[in-house]
DNA sequence: ACCTTGTGAATTTTT
DNA sequence: TTCACAAGGT
């Protein structure tokens, strides 16, 4: 490796760009700093923070004011904090954390917003219901009978039965006939009518509780992704909604915020919610005279890959921003920059800041063979053939979907089987998040059991690692017996997760007190006890599997999942805990945002995001506005590599061969030989 | 022809 | 959960 040499002219220009930012800060001129991938945005942000501290730190300190630095993720906040060191003056956090801190004191105003939101929600429910045939069905009897119906179904026991039973016709036929309702072929209408009754009832009850003074406080829950308005709990989006409404309504709140934070720097502005920008715009309008304010946005509109981000419409929502651009790239070799430039269509083409920026490589490959059912061998063969790397070099393989990630990481069966239990958004995160707090509760228990197993399997365990946490007096004979028990758990014959569980519960029954204590730690005591059947019931109870599926069917699914081979579970464990020894690491395109890797393999395929031809459609007509997100996703993905990048397209590219070549050049072929076992 | 019911599949990520 | 679609009934 040769040392990279910066070009002096470019270096001077880079310095000049930073000076422009500082100048904007000095003159309270709100600005947006736009720079492509690998240009050093975070560096510029940190430099700007340093500038503010050195020039105005003392003044801010005296007035007890702070600099507000907003990031998109907690991880980014931690990153900036570590870049910057600790400062009492600069507050780095996500927008949600800080906004909530600013508005949670104003509960009176929040409750007013909340009432408004509930009333809007009631109107929406009513609107939806009025076009639903269920409404006619509900009104098909006398007013008195309708009221009896509503009263009956609002009884707690009936409510419970409604939600936990699929046998609606059998359970409710009698009572419905009594009220004059015809259930024949009207099951769907009946269900909708009851759900409407429940939804509007709980919102109305909440309004009453607010009125009576029982409910006085709105709470923000950052761990749950949707509002529970009737419990006075709001989630992320509604938090921003309320904050914006408050800022629009109350000049005093605007003044308080400006006075607390005269400098606001926003990282990754393209992903920032439009409401945040509107809020900033309100603050900007309020400032002036004695209340000076500076707002700086840092980001890249081409890297906007989430639909609720403000992206290119920043200027519409916050007018008159000074635009500062930087076109130099500090990350990648020229071969990579060329490809990512092909994807940019906003005129902000990058060039390396180095004079001798060579030594990278890129090529694009199409698959000659029929696409196999399992891509794992194919991909590892591709990497082996394409990148002849030193044996300790890591390769980072980027894929579109979590399912492919699981497949390539070796736990496809487990992923697909478990996915059935998580039908809602963020399903995959509940199962494969590296942040253990985000795992589903039941999945977390399974993870704990695998963690325990891996601890035993590794010979370098310490007693402290494997003993129960609770301190009790242990004789050396106790310890010896306990360890002998544990060794039985990693027996070769135990080849499925079910077999492992069976052994665990057998030991619980016959084993030492130490072991019992340990297992109680791993599986919290519950009504279901410590047996295999009990564990099925625990999962049945805890996993978010729809109660509308009959219990028998649910238990069958659970048994099927538990019966998957242990190697799948081990691969899954290694993925979640990031303990895999493999040199190839897998990521989704999305999750690599902001990161860089020396060697990148990109796996492309046709189908994504509900489209059977996500990429083909884009390549055939790349400038269609509705394909912006596809382009941006591809740009983010193709700008991660420092040295070497390969693309492998798994589906046929015949119908858009020429179109795609204008981005990636002519496709080379990749075929797999017969001796490789597919 | 229209309606109802059952079945199977579903994008990614953050707060 | 929500959507689309097939199957079956009126």
mmCIF file of N, CA and C in Angstrom, chain A residues 572-663:
data_model
loop_
_atom_site.group_PDB
_atom_site.id
_atom_site.type_symbol
_atom_site.label_atom_id
_atom_site.label_comp_id
_atom_site.label_asym_id
_atom_site.label_seq_id
_atom_site.Cartn_x
_atom_site.Cartn_y
_atom_site.Cartn_z
ATOM 1 N N UNK A 572 -27.993 -18.231 13.691
ATOM 2 C CA UNK A 572 -28.830 -17.094 14.090
ATOM 3 C C UNK A 572 -28.231 -16.395 15.309
ATOM 4 N N UNK A 573 -27.829 -17.212 16.278
ATOM 5 C CA UNK A 573 -27.231 -16.651 17.491
ATOM 6 C C UNK A 573 -25.975 -15.841 17.148
ATOM 7 N N UNK A 574 -25.146 -16.423 16.270
ATOM 8 C CA UNK A 574 -23.900 -15.734 15.917
ATOM 9 C C UNK A 574 -24.168 -14.428 15.182
ATOM 10 N N UNK A 575 -25.226 -14.434 14.388
ATOM 11 C CA UNK A 575 -25.578 -13.205 13.673
ATOM 12 C C UNK A 575 -26.017 -12.117 14.653
ATOM 13 N N UNK A 576 -26.954 -12.461 15.516
ATOM 14 C CA UNK A 576 -27.504 -11.469 16.442
ATOM 15 C C UNK A 576 -26.429 -10.970 17.413
ATOM 16 N N UNK A 577 -25.599 -11.907 17.886
ATOM 17 C CA UNK A 577 -24.597 -11.511 18.882
ATOM 18 C C UNK A 577 -23.303 -11.017 18.233
ATOM 19 N N UNK A 578 -23.255 -11.041 16.905
ATOM 20 C CA UNK A 578 -22.074 -10.613 16.151
ATOM 21 C C UNK A 578 -20.820 -11.352 16.605
ATOM 22 N N UNK A 579 -20.940 -12.679 16.734
ATOM 23 C CA UNK A 579 -19.802 -13.480 17.179
ATOM 24 C C UNK A 579 -19.325 -14.450 16.108
ATOM 25 N N UNK A 580 -19.806 -14.273 14.868
ATOM 26 C CA UNK A 580 -19.418 -15.202 13.815
ATOM 27 C C UNK A 580 -17.941 -15.062 13.469
ATOM 28 N N UNK A 581 -17.311 -16.215 13.201
ATOM 29 C CA UNK A 581 -15.903 -16.187 12.790
ATOM 30 C C UNK A 581 -15.740 -16.021 11.290
ATOM 31 N N UNK A 582 -16.840 -16.087 10.556
ATOM 32 C CA UNK A 582 -16.764 -15.995 9.098
ATOM 33 C C UNK A 582 -16.196 -14.632 8.692
ATOM 34 N N UNK A 583 -15.414 -14.640 7.617
ATOM 35 C CA UNK A 583 -14.841 -13.374 7.142
ATOM 36 C C UNK A 583 -15.836 -12.591 6.301
ATOM 37 N N UNK A 584 -16.868 -13.281 5.810
ATOM 38 C CA UNK A 584 -17.902 -12.578 5.064
ATOM 39 C C UNK A 584 -19.024 -12.175 6.015
ATOM 40 N N UNK A 585 -19.310 -10.878 6.053
ATOM 41 C CA UNK A 585 -20.391 -10.379 6.904
ATOM 42 C C UNK A 585 -21.533 -9.895 6.004
ATOM 43 N N UNK A 586 -22.734 -10.155 6.437
ATOM 44 C CA UNK A 586 -23.890 -9.785 5.629
ATOM 45 C C UNK A 586 -24.667 -8.632 6.255
ATOM 46 N N UNK A 587 -25.140 -7.745 5.389
ATOM 47 C CA UNK A 587 -25.938 -6.604 5.834
ATOM 48 C C UNK A 587 -27.036 -6.348 4.807
ATOM 49 N N UNK A 588 -28.107 -5.682 5.227
ATOM 50 C CA UNK A 588 -29.043 -5.168 4.232
ATOM 51 C C UNK A 588 -28.470 -3.872 3.673
ATOM 52 N N UNK A 589 -28.895 -3.516 2.445
ATOM 53 C CA UNK A 589 -28.451 -2.240 1.858
ATOM 54 C C UNK A 589 -28.692 -1.106 2.852
ATOM 55 N N UNK A 590 -29.917 -1.086 3.371
ATOM 56 C CA UNK A 590 -30.329 0.042 4.212
ATOM 57 C C UNK A 590 -29.458 0.216 5.449
ATOM 58 N N UNK A 591 -29.082 -0.909 6.039
ATOM 59 C CA UNK A 591 -28.413 -0.818 7.338
ATOM 60 C C UNK A 591 -26.965 -0.348 7.222
ATOM 61 N N UNK A 592 -26.446 -0.223 5.991
ATOM 62 C CA UNK A 592 -25.040 0.160 5.853
ATOM 63 C C UNK A 592 -24.851 1.662 5.702
ATOM 64 N N UNK A 593 -25.953 2.372 5.728
ATOM 65 C CA UNK A 593 -25.883 3.816 5.546
ATOM 66 C C UNK A 593 -24.903 4.449 6.536
ATOM 67 N N UNK A 594 -24.011 5.293 6.002
ATOM 68 C CA UNK A 594 -23.052 5.980 6.857
ATOM 69 C C UNK A 594 -21.799 5.172 7.133
ATOM 70 N N UNK A 595 -21.783 3.881 6.726
ATOM 71 C CA UNK A 595 -20.628 3.034 7.021
ATOM 72 C C UNK A 595 -19.758 2.861 5.785
ATOM 73 N N UNK A 596 -18.536 2.375 5.977
ATOM 74 C CA UNK A 596 -17.681 2.062 4.839
ATOM 75 C C UNK A 596 -16.940 0.759 5.085
ATOM 76 N N UNK A 597 -16.660 0.055 3.976
ATOM 77 C CA UNK A 597 -15.969 -1.231 4.066
ATOM 78 C C UNK A 597 -14.940 -1.308 2.947
ATOM 79 N N UNK A 598 -13.834 -1.984 3.206
ATOM 80 C CA UNK A 598 -12.810 -2.104 2.172
ATOM 81 C C UNK A 598 -13.317 -2.899 0.971
ATOM 82 N N UNK A 599 -13.958 -4.025 1.234
ATOM 83 C CA UNK A 599 -14.394 -4.910 0.153
ATOM 84 C C UNK A 599 -15.891 -5.140 0.225
ATOM 85 N N UNK A 600 -16.568 -4.834 -0.870
ATOM 86 C CA UNK A 600 -18.027 -4.923 -0.852
ATOM 87 C C UNK A 600 -18.534 -5.795 -1.993
ATOM 88 N N UNK A 601 -19.411 -6.716 -1.663
ATOM 89 C CA UNK A 601 -20.133 -7.508 -2.663
ATOM 90 C C UNK A 601 -21.595 -7.076 -2.591
ATOM 91 N N UNK A 602 -22.163 -6.705 -3.720
ATOM 92 C CA UNK A 602 -23.563 -6.299 -3.724
ATOM 93 C C UNK A 602 -24.378 -7.344 -4.474
ATOM 94 N N UNK A 603 -25.347 -7.921 -3.791
ATOM 95 C CA UNK A 603 -26.230 -8.897 -4.417
ATOM 96 C C UNK A 603 -27.493 -8.170 -4.864
ATOM 97 N N UNK A 604 -27.768 -8.226 -6.171
ATOM 98 C CA UNK A 604 -28.979 -7.579 -6.676
ATOM 99 C C UNK A 604 -29.962 -8.630 -7.162
ATOM 100 N N UNK A 605 -31.239 -8.287 -7.081
ATOM 101 C CA UNK A 605 -32.288 -9.156 -7.636
ATOM 102 C C UNK A 605 -33.459 -8.280 -8.051
ATOM 103 N N UNK A 606 -34.391 -8.876 -8.788
ATOM 104 C CA UNK A 606 -35.491 -8.084 -9.338
ATOM 105 C C UNK A 606 -36.472 -7.604 -8.291
ATOM 106 N N UNK A 607 -36.811 -8.476 -7.372
ATOM 107 C CA UNK A 607 -37.987 -8.246 -6.544
ATOM 108 C C UNK A 607 -37.656 -7.556 -5.231
ATOM 109 N N UNK A 608 -38.350 -6.469 -4.987
ATOM 110 C CA UNK A 608 -38.196 -5.774 -3.702
ATOM 111 C C UNK A 608 -39.347 -4.799 -3.518
ATOM 112 N N UNK A 609 -39.639 -4.508 -2.276
ATOM 113 C CA UNK A 609 -40.609 -3.459 -1.925
ATOM 114 C C UNK A 609 -41.949 -3.635 -2.627
ATOM 115 N N UNK A 610 -42.401 -4.875 -2.700
ATOM 116 C CA UNK A 610 -43.701 -5.122 -3.284
ATOM 117 C C UNK A 610 -43.720 -5.062 -4.795
ATOM 118 N N UNK A 611 -42.549 -4.822 -5.394
ATOM 119 C CA UNK A 611 -42.482 -4.805 -6.852
ATOM 120 C C UNK A 611 -41.719 -6.025 -7.336
ATOM 121 N N UNK A 612 -42.256 -6.695 -8.337
ATOM 122 C CA UNK A 612 -41.568 -7.859 -8.895
ATOM 123 C C UNK A 612 -40.400 -7.424 -9.780
ATOM 124 N N UNK A 613 -40.382 -6.137 -10.114
ATOM 125 C CA UNK A 613 -39.327 -5.654 -11.011
ATOM 126 C C UNK A 613 -38.814 -4.303 -10.516
ATOM 127 N N UNK A 614 -38.406 -4.288 -9.257
ATOM 128 C CA UNK A 614 -37.942 -3.067 -8.585
ATOM 129 C C UNK A 614 -36.776 -2.431 -9.341
ATOM 130 N N UNK A 615 -35.722 -3.191 -9.578
ATOM 131 C CA UNK A 615 -34.577 -2.641 -10.297
ATOM 132 C C UNK A 615 -34.782 -2.595 -11.814
ATOM 133 N N UNK A 616 -35.351 -3.661 -12.437
ATOM 134 C CA UNK A 616 -35.583 -3.565 -13.887
ATOM 135 C C UNK A 616 -36.366 -2.307 -14.277
ATOM 136 N N UNK A 617 -37.421 -2.000 -13.553
ATOM 137 C CA UNK A 617 -38.207 -0.803 -13.871
ATOM 138 C C UNK A 617 -37.357 0.450 -13.770
ATOM 139 N N UNK A 618 -36.533 0.487 -12.743
ATOM 140 C CA UNK A 618 -35.671 1.661 -12.571
ATOM 141 C C UNK A 618 -34.683 1.800 -13.722
ATOM 142 N N UNK A 619 -34.017 0.704 -14.077
ATOM 143 C CA UNK A 619 -32.998 0.790 -15.121
ATOM 144 C C UNK A 619 -33.599 1.132 -16.481
ATOM 145 N N UNK A 620 -34.821 0.656 -16.719
ATOM 146 C CA UNK A 620 -35.451 0.932 -18.007
ATOM 147 C C UNK A 620 -35.840 2.394 -18.137
ATOM 148 N N UNK A 621 -36.131 3.037 -17.024
ATOM 149 C CA UNK A 621 -36.572 4.434 -17.079
ATOM 150 C C UNK A 621 -36.086 5.173 -15.829
ATOM 151 N N UNK A 622 -34.757 5.357 -15.737
ATOM 152 C CA UNK A 622 -34.165 5.762 -14.454
ATOM 153 C C UNK A 622 -34.535 7.172 -13.984
ATOM 154 N N UNK A 623 -35.030 8.000 -14.874
ATOM 155 C CA UNK A 623 -35.276 9.371 -14.441
ATOM 156 C C UNK A 623 -36.712 9.643 -14.017
ATOM 157 N N UNK A 624 -37.542 8.606 -14.012
ATOM 158 C CA UNK A 624 -38.904 8.784 -13.513
ATOM 159 C C UNK A 624 -38.849 9.206 -12.041
ATOM 160 N N UNK A 625 -39.561 10.288 -11.684
ATOM 161 C CA UNK A 625 -39.495 10.797 -10.305
ATOM 162 C C UNK A 625 -39.856 9.745 -9.254
ATOM 163 N N UNK A 626 -40.792 8.848 -9.603
ATOM 164 C CA UNK A 626 -41.202 7.872 -8.590
ATOM 165 C C UNK A 626 -40.131 6.813 -8.315
ATOM 166 N N UNK A 627 -39.051 6.819 -9.111
ATOM 167 C CA UNK A 627 -37.968 5.867 -8.860
ATOM 168 C C UNK A 627 -36.818 6.485 -8.071
ATOM 169 N N UNK A 628 -37.053 7.677 -7.564
ATOM 170 C CA UNK A 628 -36.005 8.394 -6.842
ATOM 171 C C UNK A 628 -35.445 7.567 -5.681
ATOM 172 N N UNK A 629 -36.365 6.933 -4.947
ATOM 173 C CA UNK A 629 -35.915 6.165 -3.790
ATOM 174 C C UNK A 629 -35.069 4.963 -4.217
ATOM 175 N N UNK A 630 -35.403 4.381 -5.373
ATOM 176 C CA UNK A 630 -34.628 3.238 -5.873
ATOM 177 C C UNK A 630 -33.217 3.693 -6.236
ATOM 178 N N UNK A 631 -33.162 4.835 -6.924
ATOM 179 C CA UNK A 631 -31.865 5.392 -7.292
ATOM 180 C C UNK A 631 -31.046 5.687 -6.047
ATOM 181 N N UNK A 632 -31.675 6.334 -5.072
ATOM 182 C CA UNK A 632 -30.958 6.705 -3.857
ATOM 183 C C UNK A 632 -30.444 5.478 -3.103
ATOM 184 N N UNK A 633 -31.278 4.457 -3.042
ATOM 185 C CA UNK A 633 -30.860 3.237 -2.352
ATOM 186 C C UNK A 633 -29.638 2.633 -3.038
ATOM 187 N N UNK A 634 -29.663 2.643 -4.353
ATOM 188 C CA UNK A 634 -28.540 2.121 -5.121
ATOM 189 C C UNK A 634 -27.293 2.998 -4.918
ATOM 190 N N UNK A 635 -27.510 4.291 -4.856
ATOM 191 C CA UNK A 635 -26.378 5.199 -4.623
ATOM 192 C C UNK A 635 -25.741 4.942 -3.265
ATOM 193 N N UNK A 636 -26.574 4.859 -2.230
ATOM 194 C CA UNK A 636 -26.053 4.591 -0.885
ATOM 195 C C UNK A 636 -25.245 3.295 -0.897
ATOM 196 N N UNK A 637 -25.805 2.269 -1.539
ATOM 197 C CA UNK A 637 -25.179 0.951 -1.538
ATOM 198 C C UNK A 637 -23.844 0.953 -2.289
ATOM 199 N N UNK A 638 -23.832 1.657 -3.420
ATOM 200 C CA UNK A 638 -22.630 1.645 -4.264
ATOM 201 C C UNK A 638 -21.577 2.665 -3.816
ATOM 202 N N UNK A 639 -21.809 3.318 -2.722
ATOM 203 C CA UNK A 639 -20.807 4.289 -2.260
ATOM 204 C C UNK A 639 -20.204 3.872 -0.922
ATOM 205 N N UNK A 640 -20.380 2.600 -0.547
ATOM 206 C CA UNK A 640 -19.829 2.126 0.729
ATOM 207 C C UNK A 640 -18.383 1.673 0.605
ATOM 208 N N UNK A 641 -18.010 1.183 -0.587
ATOM 209 C CA UNK A 641 -16.717 0.518 -0.728
ATOM 210 C C UNK A 641 -15.564 1.514 -0.734
ATOM 211 N N UNK A 642 -14.462 1.106 -0.127
ATOM 212 C CA UNK A 642 -13.235 1.896 -0.196
ATOM 213 C C UNK A 642 -12.390 1.409 -1.377
ATOM 214 N N UNK A 643 -12.159 0.110 -1.481
ATOM 215 C CA UNK A 643 -11.270 -0.418 -2.522
ATOM 216 C C UNK A 643 -11.998 -1.232 -3.594
ATOM 217 N N UNK A 644 -12.596 -2.336 -3.182
ATOM 218 C CA UNK A 644 -13.082 -3.300 -4.170
ATOM 219 C C UNK A 644 -14.589 -3.500 -4.049
ATOM 220 N N UNK A 645 -15.223 -3.485 -5.217
ATOM 221 C CA UNK A 645 -16.673 -3.665 -5.223
ATOM 222 C C UNK A 645 -17.066 -4.573 -6.381
ATOM 223 N N UNK A 646 -17.988 -5.506 -6.107
ATOM 224 C CA UNK A 646 -18.523 -6.400 -7.135
ATOM 225 C C UNK A 646 -20.032 -6.408 -7.003
ATOM 226 N N UNK A 647 -20.675 -6.456 -8.159
ATOM 227 C CA UNK A 647 -22.121 -6.631 -8.133
ATOM 228 C C UNK A 647 -22.451 -7.951 -8.796
ATOM 229 N N UNK A 648 -23.306 -8.730 -8.147
ATOM 230 C CA UNK A 648 -23.797 -9.961 -8.751
ATOM 231 C C UNK A 648 -25.314 -9.870 -8.851
ATOM 232 N N UNK A 649 -25.813 -9.960 -10.101
ATOM 233 C CA UNK A 649 -27.262 -9.882 -10.312
ATOM 234 C C UNK A 649 -27.808 -11.298 -10.427
ATOM 235 N N UNK A 650 -28.710 -11.654 -9.544
ATOM 236 C CA UNK A 650 -29.154 -13.053 -9.466
ATOM 237 C C UNK A 650 -30.211 -13.422 -10.508
ATOM 238 N N UNK A 651 -31.003 -12.435 -10.956
ATOM 239 C CA UNK A 651 -32.041 -12.732 -11.949
ATOM 240 C C UNK A 651 -31.551 -12.362 -13.345
ATOM 241 N N UNK A 652 -32.311 -12.765 -14.334
ATOM 242 C CA UNK A 652 -31.923 -12.454 -15.713
ATOM 243 C C UNK A 652 -32.001 -10.954 -15.971
ATOM 244 N N UNK A 653 -30.963 -10.409 -16.624
ATOM 245 C CA UNK A 653 -30.972 -8.981 -16.929
ATOM 246 C C UNK A 653 -31.218 -8.744 -18.423
ATOM 247 N N UNK A 654 -31.600 -9.805 -19.144
ATOM 248 C CA UNK A 654 -31.714 -9.710 -20.598
ATOM 249 C C UNK A 654 -32.591 -8.550 -21.060
ATOM 250 N N UNK A 655 -33.685 -8.305 -20.357
ATOM 251 C CA UNK A 655 -34.634 -7.300 -20.842
ATOM 252 C C UNK A 655 -34.172 -5.863 -20.574
ATOM 253 N N UNK A 656 -33.085 -5.690 -19.829
ATOM 254 C CA UNK A 656 -32.617 -4.316 -19.586
ATOM 255 C C UNK A 656 -31.093 -4.245 -19.579
ATOM 256 N N UNK A 657 -30.507 -5.146 -20.347
ATOM 257 C CA UNK A 657 -29.056 -5.290 -20.415
ATOM 258 C C UNK A 657 -28.353 -3.976 -20.772
ATOM 259 N N UNK A 658 -28.871 -3.318 -21.818
ATOM 260 C CA UNK A 658 -28.230 -2.078 -22.265
ATOM 261 C C UNK A 658 -28.449 -0.950 -21.266
ATOM 262 N N UNK A 659 -29.649 -0.915 -20.697
ATOM 263 C CA UNK A 659 -29.953 0.147 -19.737
ATOM 264 C C UNK A 659 -29.038 0.079 -18.521
ATOM 265 N N UNK A 660 -28.840 -1.131 -18.047
ATOM 266 C CA UNK A 660 -28.051 -1.272 -16.814
ATOM 267 C C UNK A 660 -26.564 -1.036 -17.092
ATOM 268 N N UNK A 661 -26.157 -1.278 -18.355
ATOM 269 C CA UNK A 661 -24.731 -1.111 -18.656
ATOM 270 C C UNK A 661 -24.300 0.353 -18.604
ATOM 271 N N UNK A 662 -25.255 1.275 -18.746
ATOM 272 C CA UNK A 662 -24.854 2.679 -18.658
ATOM 273 C C UNK A 662 -24.516 3.065 -17.215
ATOM 274 N N UNK A 663 -24.902 2.233 -16.274
ATOM 275 C CA UNK A 663 -24.528 2.480 -14.877
ATOM 276 C C UNK A 663 -23.304 1.675 -14.459
#
